[in-house]
CSV table of C-alpha atoms and ligand atoms in Angstrom, one decimal:
chain,number,residue,atom,x,y,z
A,124,MET,CA,0.0,0.0,0.0
A,125,ASN,CA,1.1,3.6,-0.7
A,126,LYS,CA,2.1,6.0,2.0
A,127,ILE,CA,0.6,9.5,2.8
A,128,PHE,CA,2.5,12.6,3.7
A,129,PHE,CA,0.9,15.4,5.6
A,130,LEU,CA,2.6,18.8,4.8
A,131,GLY,CA,1.9,21.8,6.9
A,132,GLU,CA,2.0,23.3,10.4
A,133,CYS,CA,1.1,21.7,13.8
A,134,MET,CA,1.0,24.1,16.7
A,135,ILE,CA,1.1,24.2,20.4
A,136,GLU,CA,-2.5,24.7,21.6
A,137,LEU,CA,-3.4,26.3,24.9
A,138,ARG,CA,-7.0,26.0,26.1
A,139,ARG,CA,-8.1,27.9,29.2
A,140,THR,CA,-9.4,25.7,32.0
A,141,ASP,CA,-9.9,28.4,34.6
A,142,LYS,CA,-8.6,32.0,35.4
A,143,THR,CA,-5.0,31.0,36.0
A,144,ASN,CA,-4.6,27.7,34.1
A,145,MET,CA,-4.4,26.5,30.5
A,146,ARG,CA,-4.3,22.9,29.2
A,147,GLN,CA,-1.6,22.3,26.6
A,148,SER,CA,-1.9,20.1,23.6
A,149,PHE,CA,-0.9,20.0,19.9
A,150,ALA,CA,-3.1,20.6,16.9
A,151,GLY,CA,-3.1,21.8,13.3
A,152,ASP,CA,-5.3,20.9,10.3
A,153,VAL,CA,-3.0,18.4,8.5
A,154,PHE,CA,-1.9,16.9,11.8
A,155,ASN,CA,-5.5,16.5,12.9
A,156,SER,CA,-6.3,14.7,9.6
A,157,ALA,CA,-3.3,12.4,10.0
A,158,VAL,CA,-4.4,11.5,13.6
A,159,TYR,CA,-8.0,10.6,12.4
A,160,LEU,CA,-6.7,8.7,9.4
A,161,LYS,CA,-4.5,6.6,11.7
A,162,ARG,CA,-7.4,6.0,14.2
A,163,CYS,CA,-9.6,4.5,11.6
A,164,PHE,CA,-6.9,2.9,9.3
A,165,ASN,CA,-4.1,1.9,11.6
A,166,LYS,CA,-2.2,0.0,8.8
A,167,VAL,CA,-1.8,3.1,6.5
A,168,SER,CA,1.6,4.5,6.7
A,169,CYS,CA,1.4,8.3,7.5
A,170,ALA,CA,4.2,10.9,7.8
A,171,MET,CA,4.3,14.5,8.9
A,172,VAL,CA,6.3,17.0,6.7
A,173,THR,CA,6.9,20.1,8.8
A,174,ALA,CA,9.5,22.3,10.4
A,175,LEU,CA,9.8,22.8,14.1
A,176,GLY,CA,12.3,24.4,16.5
A,177,GLU,CA,14.9,22.8,18.8
A,178,ASP,CA,12.9,23.9,21.8
A,179,LYS,CA,11.5,21.5,24.4
A,180,LEU,CA,7.9,21.9,23.2
A,181,SER,CA,8.9,21.2,19.6
A,182,THR,CA,10.6,18.0,20.9
A,183,GLU,CA,7.3,17.1,22.7
A,184,MET,CA,5.4,17.7,19.5
A,185,VAL,CA,7.6,15.2,17.7
A,186,GLU,CA,6.8,12.8,20.5
A,187,ALA,CA,3.1,13.5,20.0
A,188,PHE,CA,3.5,12.7,16.3
A,189,GLU,CA,5.2,9.4,17.2
A,190,GLN,CA,2.5,8.5,19.7
A,191,ALA,CA,-0.1,9.1,17.0
A,192,GLY,CA,1.9,6.5,14.9
A,193,LEU,CA,3.2,9.1,12.4
A,194,ASP,CA,6.6,8.9,10.7
A,195,THR,CA,8.7,11.8,11.7
A,196,GLY,CA,11.6,11.3,9.3
A,197,LEU,CA,10.6,14.5,7.4
A,198,VAL,CA,10.1,16.7,10.5
A,199,PHE,CA,12.8,19.3,10.2
A,200,ARG,CA,14.3,21.3,13.1
A,201,HIS,CA,15.2,24.9,12.6
A,202,PRO,CA,18.1,26.0,14.8
A,203,HIS,CA,16.7,29.5,15.7
A,204,LYS,CA,12.9,29.4,15.4
A,205,ASN,CA,10.2,27.7,17.5
A,206,ALA,CA,6.9,26.0,17.0
A,207,GLY,CA,3.9,28.2,16.5
A,208,LEU,CA,1.3,28.6,19.3
A,209,TYR,CA,-2.3,29.5,19.7
A,210,ALA,CA,-4.7,30.0,22.6
A,211,ILE,CA,-8.4,29.4,22.8
A,212,GLU,CA,-10.5,31.4,25.1
A,213,THR,CA,-14.2,30.9,25.7
A,214,ASP,CA,-16.3,33.9,26.9
A,215,ASP,CA,-19.3,33.9,29.2
A,216,LYS,CA,-21.6,33.2,26.3
A,217,GLY,CA,-19.7,30.2,25.1
A,218,GLU,CA,-18.2,32.1,22.1
A,219,ARG,CA,-14.6,30.9,21.3
A,220,SER,CA,-11.8,33.2,20.2
A,221,PHE,CA,-8.4,32.2,18.9
A,222,THR,CA,-5.1,34.1,19.4
A,223,TYR,CA,-2.1,33.1,17.3
A,224,TRP,CA,1.6,33.4,17.7
A,225,ARG,CA,2.8,31.9,14.4
A,226,SER,CA,4.0,34.7,12.3
A,227,ASP,CA,7.7,33.8,12.8
A,228,SER,CA,7.3,30.0,13.4
A,229,ALA,CA,9.7,27.4,12.2
A,230,ALA,CA,7.0,26.1,9.8
A,231,ARG,CA,7.2,29.3,7.7
A,232,THR,CA,10.6,28.1,6.6
A,233,LEU,CA,9.4,24.7,5.6
A,234,ALA,CA,9.9,25.1,1.8
A,235,ARG,CA,13.7,25.6,2.4
A,236,PHE,CA,13.9,22.1,3.9
A,237,LEU,CA,12.3,20.4,0.9
A,238,ASP,CA,15.5,18.9,-0.5
A,239,LYS,CA,16.5,15.6,-2.2
A,240,LYS,CA,15.8,13.8,1.0
A,241,VAL,CA,12.1,14.6,0.7
A,242,LEU,CA,12.0,13.7,-3.0
A,243,SER,CA,13.7,10.3,-2.3
A,244,ALA,CA,11.2,9.6,0.5
A,245,PHE,CA,8.3,9.4,-2.0
A,246,LYS,CA,7.5,6.4,-4.1
A,247,ALA,CA,5.2,6.7,-7.2
A,248,GLY,CA,1.6,6.7,-6.0
A,249,ASP,CA,2.3,8.1,-2.5
A,250,LEU,CA,0.0,10.9,-1.5
A,251,LEU,CA,1.0,14.4,-0.5
A,252,PHE,CA,-1.8,16.2,1.4
A,253,PHE,CA,-1.5,20.0,1.9
A,254,SER,CA,-4.0,22.7,2.6
A,255,GLY,CA,-4.6,26.4,2.1
A,256,ILE,CA,-3.3,26.8,5.6
A,257,SER,CA,-0.1,25.0,4.7
A,258,LEU,CA,0.2,27.4,1.7
A,259,ALA,CA,-0.5,30.5,3.9
A,260,VAL,CA,2.1,29.4,6.5
A,261,ILE,CA,4.9,29.1,3.9
A,262,ALA,CA,6.6,32.5,3.8
A,263,PRO,CA,5.5,34.4,0.6
A,264,GLN,CA,9.1,34.8,-0.6
A,265,ASP,CA,9.5,30.9,-0.4
A,266,ARG,CA,6.3,30.1,-2.3
A,267,GLU,CA,7.9,29.9,-5.8
A,268,VAL,CA,10.4,27.4,-4.4
A,269,PHE,CA,7.6,25.5,-2.9
A,270,TRP,CA,5.7,25.2,-6.2
A,271,GLN,CA,8.9,24.0,-7.9
A,272,LYS,CA,9.4,21.3,-5.2
A,273,LEU,CA,5.7,20.3,-5.5
A,274,SER,CA,6.1,20.0,-9.2
A,275,ALA,CA,9.2,17.8,-8.9
A,276,LEU,CA,7.3,15.6,-6.5
A,277,LYS,CA,4.4,15.3,-8.9
A,278,ASP,CA,6.8,14.5,-11.7
A,279,ALA,CA,8.2,11.7,-9.5
A,280,GLY,CA,4.7,10.2,-9.2
A,281,ALA,CA,3.3,11.8,-6.0
A,282,VAL,CA,-0.5,12.2,-6.0
A,283,LEU,CA,-1.2,15.8,-4.7
A,284,VAL,CA,-4.3,16.3,-2.5
A,285,PHE,CA,-5.5,19.8,-1.7
A,286,ASP,CA,-8.0,21.2,0.7
A,287,PRO,CA,-8.2,25.0,0.3
A,288,ASN,CA,-9.2,25.5,4.0
A,289,TYR,CA,-9.4,29.3,3.5
A,290,ARG,CA,-8.5,31.5,6.5
A,291,ALA,CA,-8.8,35.1,5.4
A,292,ARG,CA,-6.6,36.5,8.2
A,293,MET,CA,-3.6,34.4,7.1
A,294,TRP,CA,-3.4,36.1,3.7
A,295,GLN,CA,-2.4,39.7,3.0
A,296,SER,CA,-5.0,40.0,0.3
A,297,THR,CA,-7.7,37.9,-1.5
A,298,ASP,CA,-5.6,38.2,-4.7
A,299,GLU,CA,-2.6,36.6,-2.9
A,300,ALA,CA,-4.8,33.7,-1.7
A,301,LYS,CA,-6.5,33.3,-5.1
A,302,TYR,CA,-3.1,33.1,-6.9
A,303,ALA,CA,-2.0,30.3,-4.5
A,304,PHE,CA,-5.3,28.4,-4.7
A,305,ASP,CA,-5.5,28.6,-8.5
A,306,LYS,CA,-2.0,27.2,-8.6
A,307,ALA,CA,-2.8,24.4,-6.1
A,308,PHE,CA,-6.0,23.4,-7.9
A,309,SER,CA,-4.2,23.3,-11.2
A,310,MET,CA,-1.6,20.9,-9.7
A,311,ALA,CA,-3.8,18.7,-7.5
A,312,GLN,CA,-5.2,15.3,-8.6
A,313,ILE,CA,-7.6,15.1,-5.6
A,314,ALA,CA,-9.4,18.2,-4.1
A,315,LEU,CA,-11.4,18.2,-0.9
A,316,PRO,CA,-12.8,21.7,-0.7
A,317,GLY,CA,-15.6,23.1,1.5
A,318,VAL,CA,-18.2,25.4,0.0
A,319,GLU,CA,-17.3,28.1,2.5
A,320,ASP,CA,-13.7,28.1,1.3
A,321,LEU,CA,-14.7,29.2,-2.1
A,322,SER,CA,-17.5,31.6,-1.4
A,323,ALA,CA,-15.4,34.3,0.1
A,324,LEU,CA,-12.8,34.1,-2.6
A,325,TYR,CA,-14.7,33.3,-5.8
A,326,GLY,CA,-18.3,34.2,-5.0
A,327,ILE,CA,-19.2,30.5,-5.4
A,328,ASN,CA,-22.0,29.7,-2.9
A,329,ASP,CA,-23.0,26.1,-3.5
A,330,ALA,CA,-21.4,22.7,-3.9
A,331,ARG,CA,-22.4,22.5,-7.6
A,332,GLY,CA,-20.6,25.8,-8.2
A,333,VAL,CA,-17.5,24.4,-6.5
A,334,ILE,CA,-17.6,21.3,-8.7
A,335,GLU,CA,-17.9,23.5,-11.8
A,336,TYR,CA,-14.9,25.5,-10.6
A,337,CYS,CA,-12.9,22.3,-10.1
A,338,GLN,CA,-14.0,21.0,-13.6
A,339,SER,CA,-12.1,24.0,-15.1
A,340,HIS,CA,-9.0,22.3,-13.7
A,341,ASP,CA,-7.8,18.8,-14.4
A,342,ILE,CA,-8.6,17.2,-11.1
A,343,LYS,CA,-9.3,13.5,-11.0
A,344,GLU,CA,-11.4,13.3,-7.9
A,345,VAL,CA,-13.3,16.1,-6.1
A,346,VAL,CA,-15.2,15.8,-2.9
A,347,VAL,CA,-17.1,19.0,-1.7
A,348,LYS,CA,-18.0,19.4,1.9
A,349,ASP,CA,-20.8,21.6,3.1
A,350,GLY,CA,-21.3,21.3,6.8
A,351,PRO,CA,-24.5,19.3,7.5
A,352,ASN,CA,-25.6,19.5,3.9
A,353,SER,CA,-25.0,16.8,1.2
A,354,VAL,CA,-21.5,16.1,0.0
A,355,LEU,CA,-21.0,16.2,-3.8
A,356,SER,CA,-18.3,14.2,-5.5
A,357,LEU,CA,-16.9,14.3,-9.0
A,358,SER,CA,-15.0,11.5,-10.6
A,359,GLN,CA,-14.6,10.5,-14.2
A,360,GLY,CA,-17.0,13.3,-15.2
A,361,HIS,CA,-19.7,11.8,-13.0
A,362,ILE,CA,-21.3,14.0,-10.2
A,363,GLU,CA,-22.8,12.2,-7.2
A,364,HIS,CA,-24.8,13.3,-4.1
A,365,HIS,CA,-24.0,11.8,-0.8
A,366,THR,CA,-26.5,12.4,2.0
A,367,ILE,CA,-25.3,13.7,5.4
A,368,VAL,CA,-27.4,13.1,8.4
A,369,PRO,CA,-27.3,16.4,10.3
A,370,ASN,CA,-26.1,15.9,13.9
A,371,GLN,CA,-28.4,17.4,16.6
A,372,ASN,CA,-25.8,17.3,19.3
A,373,VAL,CA,-23.1,19.6,17.9
A,374,VAL,CA,-20.6,20.7,20.6
A,375,ASP,CA,-17.7,22.1,18.6
A,376,THR,CA,-17.2,21.8,14.8
A,377,THR,CA,-13.4,22.4,15.0
A,378,SER,CA,-11.6,19.9,12.8
A,379,ALA,CA,-14.8,18.3,11.4
A,380,GLY,CA,-13.3,18.9,7.9
A,381,ASP,CA,-9.9,17.6,9.0
A,382,ALA,CA,-11.4,14.4,10.3
A,383,PHE,CA,-13.4,14.0,7.1
A,384,ASN,CA,-10.3,14.5,5.0
A,385,GLY,CA,-8.1,12.0,6.9
A,386,VAL,CA,-10.7,9.3,7.0
A,387,TYR,CA,-11.7,9.8,3.4
A,388,LEU,CA,-8.2,9.5,2.2
A,389,GLY,CA,-7.5,6.4,4.4
A,390,ALA,CA,-10.6,4.7,3.1
A,391,ARG,CA,-9.6,5.5,-0.6
A,392,MET,CA,-6.1,4.1,0.1
A,393,ASN,CA,-7.8,1.0,1.3
A,394,ASP,CA,-9.5,0.8,-2.1
A,395,LEU,CA,-13.0,1.6,-0.7
A,396,ASP,CA,-15.2,3.3,-3.3
A,397,ILE,CA,-16.0,7.0,-3.2
A,398,ASP,CA,-19.5,6.5,-1.7
A,399,LYS,CA,-18.3,4.2,1.1
A,400,SER,CA,-15.3,6.4,1.8
A,401,ILE,CA,-17.5,9.5,2.2
A,402,ALA,CA,-19.9,7.6,4.4
A,403,LEU,CA,-17.0,6.7,6.8
A,404,ALA,CA,-15.5,10.2,6.6
A,405,ALA,CA,-18.9,11.7,7.5
A,406,LYS,CA,-19.3,9.3,10.4
A,407,ALA,CA,-15.9,10.3,11.8
A,408,ALA,CA,-16.7,14.0,11.3
A,409,SER,CA,-20.0,13.5,13.1
A,410,ILE,CA,-18.2,11.9,16.1
A,411,VAL,CA,-15.7,14.8,16.2
A,412,ILE,CA,-18.3,17.6,16.3
A,413,GLN,CA,-19.8,16.0,19.5
A,414,HIS,CA,-16.6,16.7,21.4
A,415,SER,CA,-14.8,19.9,22.1
A,416,GLY,CA,-11.3,20.6,20.7
A,417,ALA,CA,-9.5,19.5,17.5
A,418,ILE,CA,-8.8,15.9,18.6
A,419,ALA,CA,-11.7,14.0,20.0
A,420,PRO,CA,-10.9,11.3,22.6
A,421,LYS,CA,-9.7,7.9,21.2
A,422,GLU,CA,-12.5,6.0,22.9
A,423,ALA,CA,-15.1,7.9,20.8
A,424,PHE,CA,-13.8,6.0,17.8
A,425,THR,CA,-14.0,2.5,19.0
A,426,ASP,CA,-17.3,1.5,17.6
A,427,GLY,CA,-18.1,1.0,14.0
A,428,MET,CA,-15.3,3.1,12.6
A,429,SER,CA,-13.7,0.2,10.6
A,430,PRO,CA,-14.9,-0.4,7.1
B,87,LIG,P1,-14.9,22.4,7.6
B,87,LIG,O1,-14.5,21.9,9.0
B,87,LIG,O2,-13.8,22.2,6.6
B,87,LIG,O3,-15.6,23.7,7.6
B,87,LIG,P2,-17.5,21.3,7.1
B,87,LIG,O4,-18.1,22.2,8.1
B,87,LIG,O5,-18.0,21.5,5.7
B,87,LIG,O6,-15.9,21.4,7.1
B,87,LIG,O7,-17.8,19.9,7.6
B,87,LIG,C1,-17.1,18.8,7.2
B,87,LIG,C2,-17.9,17.5,7.3
B,87,LIG,O8,-18.3,17.4,8.7
B,87,LIG,C3,-19.2,17.6,6.5
B,87,LIG,O9,-19.0,17.2,5.2
B,87,LIG,C4,-20.0,16.6,7.3
B,87,LIG,O10,-19.7,15.3,6.9
B,87,LIG,C5,-19.5,16.8,8.8
B,87,LIG,N1,-20.4,17.8,9.4
B,87,LIG,C6,-20.2,19.1,9.7
B,87,LIG,N2,-21.2,19.6,10.3
B,87,LIG,C7,-22.1,18.7,10.6
B,87,LIG,C8,-23.4,18.6,11.2
B,87,LIG,N3,-24.0,19.6,11.8
B,87,LIG,N4,-24.0,17.4,11.2
B,87,LIG,C9,-23.5,16.3,10.7
B,87,LIG,N5,-22.3,16.3,10.1
B,87,LIG,C10,-21.6,17.4,10.0
C-alpha cells in the first residue's frame, strides 16, 4: 500500500481551563487529519512533513507525532525558530476566540527544507496532502520554491491532494490567496474543498458551483463538503450526491473537515469506493463535532469506525 505525507504546520494549543490555568496540547489541520486517518486505518503509513524548532515543546510535539503513529523522518528542526502557538478562550456566552503566535514560526521556513531527502522519501503513487493553511504558512518569498518542489514531487509520481481551508486572516489580500489556490487546484489530482472556502474568494455559494470551478482544472477526484448538507463528488465526469445526516448534538465543529479528509483518504487508500469512503468520513466528522477541541478522545472512535 502507498504512504501518505501530511505537509503543513502543527501548533502548540493552549486552552483555558480556569482563570489561571491552561491545558496544553498540539493541533493543526494536517496533523488532525493524520491522527484521524490513523485511528480508523491503523495500517496506513502516514508521515508528517513540517518544520519545528529545537525547543522542548517542539521535541514534545515530535513525540506526540510518534505517539499518534506518524513517521517523523521529514520533521525538520530549525536552529533558531520555534513551534507556532495559539490560545483558545471561551467567553461567558460560550463564544470561542483564537489568538495566534505563528508569524515567525519554524514552519514558515518549511519550503527551504524540501530537498532531495524529501524527494527520495516518495514512491510513485504516494499521496501528499496539503491545505490552504499549509500554503499561507509558507513565507511568501518561499512560495515559488515551494511550487517547484511540489512540481518535482508530482513528476516523480506523487499524488497531490489539496483542501483550500481558507482562513482570510492568514493572507495579505484575496488576490494573494487566489493566486496560490488557483495554482494548487491546477496541480492537485484530488481536491477536498468546502463550499465556505470558495464563497469568500470566488463568490461560489453552493457545492455544484465548487464542482464546476474544479471542472475547469484537471482534477481526477473532487469531494465537496458543506457542513450538515449533502456532500457532492466528481469522478470521471460523474457527479454524485451523498446524504449527510445532520447531527443534533453539535458541541464544537473544530476539525470536522480535518477528520473528514483524513478518514476519506485512508478509506480510498484501502480501495474503498468514493461513496463508502464519504460515508465513513462523514461518520468520523460527526463523532468529532460531538466533542470539544480538535482531537476527540480515542474512545469515541472504537465502535463501527472500521470499514
Ligand atoms: P470544515 O470543518 O472544513 O468547515 P464542514 O463544516 O464543511 O468542514 O464539515 C465537514 C464535514 O463534517 C461535513 O461534510 C459533514 O460530513 C460533517 N459535518 C459538519 N457539520 C455537521 C453537522 N452539523 N451534522 C453532521 N455532520 C456534519
